[in-house]
Coordinates of C-alpha atoms and ligand atoms in Angstrom, one line a residue:
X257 CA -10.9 -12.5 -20.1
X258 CA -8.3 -12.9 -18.0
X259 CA -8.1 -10.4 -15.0
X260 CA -5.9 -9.2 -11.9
X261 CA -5.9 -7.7 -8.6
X262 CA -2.1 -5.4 -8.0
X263 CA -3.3 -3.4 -4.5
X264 CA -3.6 -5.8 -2.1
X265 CA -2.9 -6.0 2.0
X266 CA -2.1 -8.9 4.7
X267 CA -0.9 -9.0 8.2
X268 CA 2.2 -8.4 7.5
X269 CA 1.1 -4.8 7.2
X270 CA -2.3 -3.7 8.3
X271 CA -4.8 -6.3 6.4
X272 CA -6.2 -9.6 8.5
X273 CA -5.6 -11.9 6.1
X274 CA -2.4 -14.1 5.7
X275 CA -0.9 -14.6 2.2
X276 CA -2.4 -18.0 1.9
X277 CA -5.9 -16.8 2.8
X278 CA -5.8 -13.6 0.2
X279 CA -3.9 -16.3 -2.8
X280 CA -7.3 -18.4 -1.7
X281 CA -9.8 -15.4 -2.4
X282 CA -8.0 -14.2 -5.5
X283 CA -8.2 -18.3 -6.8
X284 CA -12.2 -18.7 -6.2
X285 CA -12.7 -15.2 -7.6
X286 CA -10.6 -16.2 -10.7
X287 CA -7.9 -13.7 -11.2
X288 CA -4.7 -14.7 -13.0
X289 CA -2.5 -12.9 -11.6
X290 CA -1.7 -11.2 -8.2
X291 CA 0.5 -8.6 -6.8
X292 CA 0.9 -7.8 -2.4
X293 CA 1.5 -4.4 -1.6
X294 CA 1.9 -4.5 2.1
X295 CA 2.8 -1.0 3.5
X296 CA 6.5 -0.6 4.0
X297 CA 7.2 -4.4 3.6
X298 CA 7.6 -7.2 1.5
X299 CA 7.8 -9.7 4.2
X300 CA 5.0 -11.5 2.6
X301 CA 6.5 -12.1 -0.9
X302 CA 7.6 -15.2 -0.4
X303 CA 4.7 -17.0 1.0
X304 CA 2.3 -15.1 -1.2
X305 CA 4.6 -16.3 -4.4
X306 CA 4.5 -20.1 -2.6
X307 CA 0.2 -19.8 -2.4
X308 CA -0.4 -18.2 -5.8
X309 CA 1.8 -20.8 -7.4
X310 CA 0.2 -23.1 -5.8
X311 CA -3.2 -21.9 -6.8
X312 CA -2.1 -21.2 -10.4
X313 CA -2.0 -17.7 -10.4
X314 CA 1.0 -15.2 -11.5
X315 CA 2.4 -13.3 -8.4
X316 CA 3.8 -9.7 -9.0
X317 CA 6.2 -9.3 -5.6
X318 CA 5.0 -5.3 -4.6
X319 CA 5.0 -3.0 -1.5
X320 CA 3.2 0.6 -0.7
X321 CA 5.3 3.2 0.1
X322 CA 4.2 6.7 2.2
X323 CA 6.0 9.4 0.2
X324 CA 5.7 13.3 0.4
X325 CA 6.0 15.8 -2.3
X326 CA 5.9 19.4 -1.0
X327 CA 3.1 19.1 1.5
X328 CA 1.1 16.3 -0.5
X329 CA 0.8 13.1 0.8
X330 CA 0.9 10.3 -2.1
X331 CA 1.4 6.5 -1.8
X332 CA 3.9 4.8 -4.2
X333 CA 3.2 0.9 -5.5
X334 CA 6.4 -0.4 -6.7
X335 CA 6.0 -3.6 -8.4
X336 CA 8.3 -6.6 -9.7
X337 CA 10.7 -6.0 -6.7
X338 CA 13.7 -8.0 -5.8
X339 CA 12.7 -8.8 -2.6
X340 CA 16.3 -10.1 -1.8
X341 CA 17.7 -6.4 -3.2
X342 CA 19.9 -5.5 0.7
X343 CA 20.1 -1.8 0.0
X344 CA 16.4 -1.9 -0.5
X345 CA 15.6 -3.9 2.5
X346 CA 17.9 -1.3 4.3
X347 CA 15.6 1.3 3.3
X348 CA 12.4 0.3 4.1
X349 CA 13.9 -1.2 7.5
X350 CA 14.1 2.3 8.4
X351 CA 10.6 3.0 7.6
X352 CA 9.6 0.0 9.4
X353 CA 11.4 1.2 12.9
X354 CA 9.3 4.9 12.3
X355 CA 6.4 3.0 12.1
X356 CA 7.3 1.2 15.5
X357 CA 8.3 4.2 17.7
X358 CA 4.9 6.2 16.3
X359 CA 3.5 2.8 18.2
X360 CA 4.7 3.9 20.9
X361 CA 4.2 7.9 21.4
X362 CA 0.6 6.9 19.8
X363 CA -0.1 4.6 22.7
X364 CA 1.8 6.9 25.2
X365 CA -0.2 9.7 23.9
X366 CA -3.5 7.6 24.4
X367 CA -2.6 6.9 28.0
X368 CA -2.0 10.4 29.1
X369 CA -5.9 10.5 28.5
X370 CA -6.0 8.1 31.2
X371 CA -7.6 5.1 28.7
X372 CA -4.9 2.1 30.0
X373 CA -4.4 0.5 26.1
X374 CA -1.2 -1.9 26.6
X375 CA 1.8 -1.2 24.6
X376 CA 2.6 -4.8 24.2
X377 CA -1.0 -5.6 23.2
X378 CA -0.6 -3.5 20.2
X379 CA 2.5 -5.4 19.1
X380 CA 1.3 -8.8 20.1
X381 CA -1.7 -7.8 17.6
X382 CA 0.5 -6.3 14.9
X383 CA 2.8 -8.9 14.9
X384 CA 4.3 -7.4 12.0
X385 CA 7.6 -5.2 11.2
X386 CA 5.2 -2.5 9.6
X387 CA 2.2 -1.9 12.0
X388 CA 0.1 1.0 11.8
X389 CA -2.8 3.0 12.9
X390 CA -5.2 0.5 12.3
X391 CA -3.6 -2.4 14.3
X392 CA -3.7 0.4 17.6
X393 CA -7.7 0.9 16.8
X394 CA -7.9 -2.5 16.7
X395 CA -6.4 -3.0 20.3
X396 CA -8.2 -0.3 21.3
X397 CA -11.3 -2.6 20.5
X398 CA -10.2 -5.6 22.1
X399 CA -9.2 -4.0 25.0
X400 CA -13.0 -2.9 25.2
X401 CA -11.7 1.0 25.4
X402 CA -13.8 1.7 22.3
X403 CA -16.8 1.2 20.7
X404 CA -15.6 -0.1 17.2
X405 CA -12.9 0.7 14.6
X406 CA -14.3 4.1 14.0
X407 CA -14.5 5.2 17.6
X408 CA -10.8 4.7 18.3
X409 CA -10.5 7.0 15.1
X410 CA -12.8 9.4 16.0
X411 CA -11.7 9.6 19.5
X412 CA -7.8 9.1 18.9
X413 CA -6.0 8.4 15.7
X414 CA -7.2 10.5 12.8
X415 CA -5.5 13.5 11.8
X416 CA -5.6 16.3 14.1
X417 CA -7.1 14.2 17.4
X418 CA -4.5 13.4 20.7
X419 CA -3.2 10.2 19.3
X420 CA -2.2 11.2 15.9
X421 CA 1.5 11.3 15.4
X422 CA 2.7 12.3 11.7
X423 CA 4.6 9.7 10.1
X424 CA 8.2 10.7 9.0
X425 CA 7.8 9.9 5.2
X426 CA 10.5 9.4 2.4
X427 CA 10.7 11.8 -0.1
X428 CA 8.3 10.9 -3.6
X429 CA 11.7 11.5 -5.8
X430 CA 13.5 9.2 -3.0
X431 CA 10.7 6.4 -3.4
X432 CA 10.6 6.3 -7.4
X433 CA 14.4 5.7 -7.1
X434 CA 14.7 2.9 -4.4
X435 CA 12.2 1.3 -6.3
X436 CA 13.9 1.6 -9.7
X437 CA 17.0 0.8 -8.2
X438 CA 15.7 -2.5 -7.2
X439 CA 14.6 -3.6 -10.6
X440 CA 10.5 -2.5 -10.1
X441 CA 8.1 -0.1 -11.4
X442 CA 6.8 2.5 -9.4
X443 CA 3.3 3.7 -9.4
X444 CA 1.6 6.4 -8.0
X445 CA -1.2 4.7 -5.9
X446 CA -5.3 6.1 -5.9
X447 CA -4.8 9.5 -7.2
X448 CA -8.4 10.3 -6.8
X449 CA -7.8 10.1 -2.9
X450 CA -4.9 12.7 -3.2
X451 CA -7.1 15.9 -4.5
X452 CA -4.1 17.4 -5.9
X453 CA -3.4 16.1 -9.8
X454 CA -1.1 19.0 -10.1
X455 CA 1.9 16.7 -8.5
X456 CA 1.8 14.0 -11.6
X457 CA 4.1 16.0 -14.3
X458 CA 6.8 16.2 -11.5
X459 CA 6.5 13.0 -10.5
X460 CA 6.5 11.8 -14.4
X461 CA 9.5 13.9 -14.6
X462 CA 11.0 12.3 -11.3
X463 CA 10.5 8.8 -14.1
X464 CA 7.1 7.6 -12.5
X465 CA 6.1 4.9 -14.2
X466 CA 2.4 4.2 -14.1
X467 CA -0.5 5.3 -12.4
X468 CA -3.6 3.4 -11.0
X469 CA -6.4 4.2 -12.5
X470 CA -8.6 1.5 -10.9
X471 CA -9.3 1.5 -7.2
X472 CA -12.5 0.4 -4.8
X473 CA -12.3 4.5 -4.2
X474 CA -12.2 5.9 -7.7
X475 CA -15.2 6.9 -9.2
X476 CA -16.0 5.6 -12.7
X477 CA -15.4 9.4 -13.9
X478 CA -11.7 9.6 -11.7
X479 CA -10.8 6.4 -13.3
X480 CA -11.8 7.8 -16.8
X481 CA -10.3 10.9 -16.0
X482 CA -6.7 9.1 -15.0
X483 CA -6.6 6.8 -18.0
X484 CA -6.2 10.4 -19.7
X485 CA -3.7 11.1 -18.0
X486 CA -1.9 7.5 -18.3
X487 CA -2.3 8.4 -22.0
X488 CA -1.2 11.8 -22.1
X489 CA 1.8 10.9 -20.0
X490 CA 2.4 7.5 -21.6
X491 CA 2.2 6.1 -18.3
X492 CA 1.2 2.4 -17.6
X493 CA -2.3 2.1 -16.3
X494 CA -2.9 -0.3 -12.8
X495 CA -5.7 -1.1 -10.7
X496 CA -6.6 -2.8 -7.2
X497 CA -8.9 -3.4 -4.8
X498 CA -6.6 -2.7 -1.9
X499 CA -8.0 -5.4 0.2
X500 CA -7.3 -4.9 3.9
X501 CA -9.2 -8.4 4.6
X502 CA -11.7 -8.1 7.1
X503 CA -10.4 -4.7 8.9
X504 CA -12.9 -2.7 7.1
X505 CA -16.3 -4.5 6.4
X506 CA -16.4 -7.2 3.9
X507 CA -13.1 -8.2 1.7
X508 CA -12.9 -5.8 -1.2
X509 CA -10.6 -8.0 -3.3
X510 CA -13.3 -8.9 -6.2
X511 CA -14.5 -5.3 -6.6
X512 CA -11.6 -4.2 -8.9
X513 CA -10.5 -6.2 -12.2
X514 CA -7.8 -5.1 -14.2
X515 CA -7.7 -6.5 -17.4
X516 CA -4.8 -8.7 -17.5
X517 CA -3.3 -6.5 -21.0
X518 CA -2.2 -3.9 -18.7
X519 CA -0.1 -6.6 -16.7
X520 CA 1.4 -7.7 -20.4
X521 CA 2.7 -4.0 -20.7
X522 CA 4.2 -3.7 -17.3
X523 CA 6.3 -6.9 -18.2
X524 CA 7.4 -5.7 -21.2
X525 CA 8.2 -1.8 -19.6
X526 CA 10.2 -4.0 -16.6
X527 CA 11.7 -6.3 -19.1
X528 CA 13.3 -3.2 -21.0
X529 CA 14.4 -1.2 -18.2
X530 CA 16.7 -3.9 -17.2
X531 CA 17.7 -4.5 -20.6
X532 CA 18.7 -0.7 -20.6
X533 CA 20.6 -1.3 -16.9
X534 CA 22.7 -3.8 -18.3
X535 CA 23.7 -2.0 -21.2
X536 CA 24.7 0.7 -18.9
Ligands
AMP34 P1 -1.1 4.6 9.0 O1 -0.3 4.1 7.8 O2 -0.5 4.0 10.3 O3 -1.2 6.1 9.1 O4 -2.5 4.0 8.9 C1 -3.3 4.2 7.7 C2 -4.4 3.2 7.6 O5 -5.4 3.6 8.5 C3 -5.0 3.0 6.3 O6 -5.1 1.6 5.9 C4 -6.3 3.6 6.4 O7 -7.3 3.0 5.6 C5 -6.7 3.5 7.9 N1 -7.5 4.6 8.3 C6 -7.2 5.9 8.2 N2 -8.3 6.6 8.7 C7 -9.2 5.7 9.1 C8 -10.5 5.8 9.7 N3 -11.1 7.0 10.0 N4 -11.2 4.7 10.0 C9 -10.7 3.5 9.8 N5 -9.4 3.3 9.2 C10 -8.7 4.4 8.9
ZN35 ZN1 -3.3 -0.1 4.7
FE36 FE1 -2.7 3.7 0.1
FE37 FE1 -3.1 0.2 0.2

């Protein structure tokens, strides 16, 4: 059986590992084929597409994108980018430069508590176009300001403590469209994290293309109960571990394994919407 992992995370979003390090892991865990899906980014594409090569895996170029329909939060995958596309670059550049100035009222908003985290030591950690909250915890730590990982979110980052800023998000209809317009597939990411199944027929109807029904999070019952859904919906069915590296306990890459069929559909559904685009 040949297998693959299409959620995955390096530093050039909020994961540790580098593209070579996660190609490395995916290669002794045997997966054929690989797709990043850095937040915001696809800054790693090229080096991830240079190490999977090299390790004789297939590499799917991906990103995650934070989108918002009504008042639900939901995370797009987009998948078999051009990486190269400048409109699309454009876009998520702006993305990028929201994620950098909630870097800043985050830490400003930490040191009006009086706890003396350095601006510049959460970029020099980052080191990335598309840090987030977990790069700040992570300074936090460092710094010795908190206990661990937890702590800093506990104390300051999650939802509805001093240091959490809302992220200005792109639209879901707004994300399905950048992403078709730059030849991919778009994906609604972990829907059993979401708690609201009542957004997928608009987001069908907005042209989603597939849904992930595998994910370290999902239950075996969520994933059954989204491979309904793919079915009802005629939606292509993904999966991924969404491997932040070390960040978070051990690596989860390994713990999701999607048979590599599903990756043979989403060729073929790519392969025939650009057919369709040229013939337009
Ligand atoms: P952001 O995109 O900046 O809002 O950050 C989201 C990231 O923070 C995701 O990768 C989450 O897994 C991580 N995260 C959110 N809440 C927590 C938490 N309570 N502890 C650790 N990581 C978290
Ligand atoms: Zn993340
Ligand atoms: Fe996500
Ligand atoms: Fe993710």
């Amino acid at each position: 059986m040949k297998f693959a992992d299409l959620h995955l995370h390096t530093f050039f979003s909020d994961g540790t590992f580098s593209p070579e390090e996660l190609a490395g892991h995916g290669a002794r865990l045997g997966f054929a084929a690989m797709a990043l899906t850095d937040h915001d980014s696809v800054e790693g594409c090229a080096r991830m597409a240079t190490a999977c090569s090299a390790a004789g895996m297939e590499f799917i170029p991906g990103t995650e994108l934070t989108a918002e329909l009504g008042n639900t939060e939901l995370h797009l995958l987009g998948y078999f980018l051009d990486t190269h596309n400048e409109k699309f670059l454009a876009e998520i550049g702006r993305f990028q430069t929201v994620r950098q100035n909630r870097i800043l009222e985050m830490v400003a908003a930490i040191n009006k508590l009086g706890v003396p985290l350095e601006v510049e030591s959460v970029f020099a950690l980052a080191n990335c176009k598309s840090p987030g909250r977990p790069h700040v915890a992570r300074a936090l730590v460092k710094a010795g300001l908190v206990k661990n990982l937890d702590d800093a979110f506990e104390r300051f980052l999650k939802k509805g403590r001093p240091a959490w800023v809302p992220k200005t998000k792109m639209s879901a209809l707004q994300g399905i469209e950048l992403i078709h317009q730059t030849g991919g597939l778009a994906v609604m990411a972990h829907p059993g994290l979401n708690h609201n199944d009542d957004i997928i027929p608009d987001l069908v109807k907005a042209g989603l293309d597939g849904i992930e029904c595998f994910h370290t999070k999902h239950s075996t019952a969520m994933s059954e109960r989204y491979l309904e859904i793919a079915d009802k919906y005629h939606l292509l069915v993904t999966g991924g571990s969404d491997c932040h590296g070390f960040s978070k306990n051990k690596p989860l890459i390994g713990t999701v394994k999607l048979p590599y069929e599903h990756v043979e559909k989403m060729k073929v559904a790519v392969a025939g919407k650009n057919v369709a685009s040229l013939n337009r």
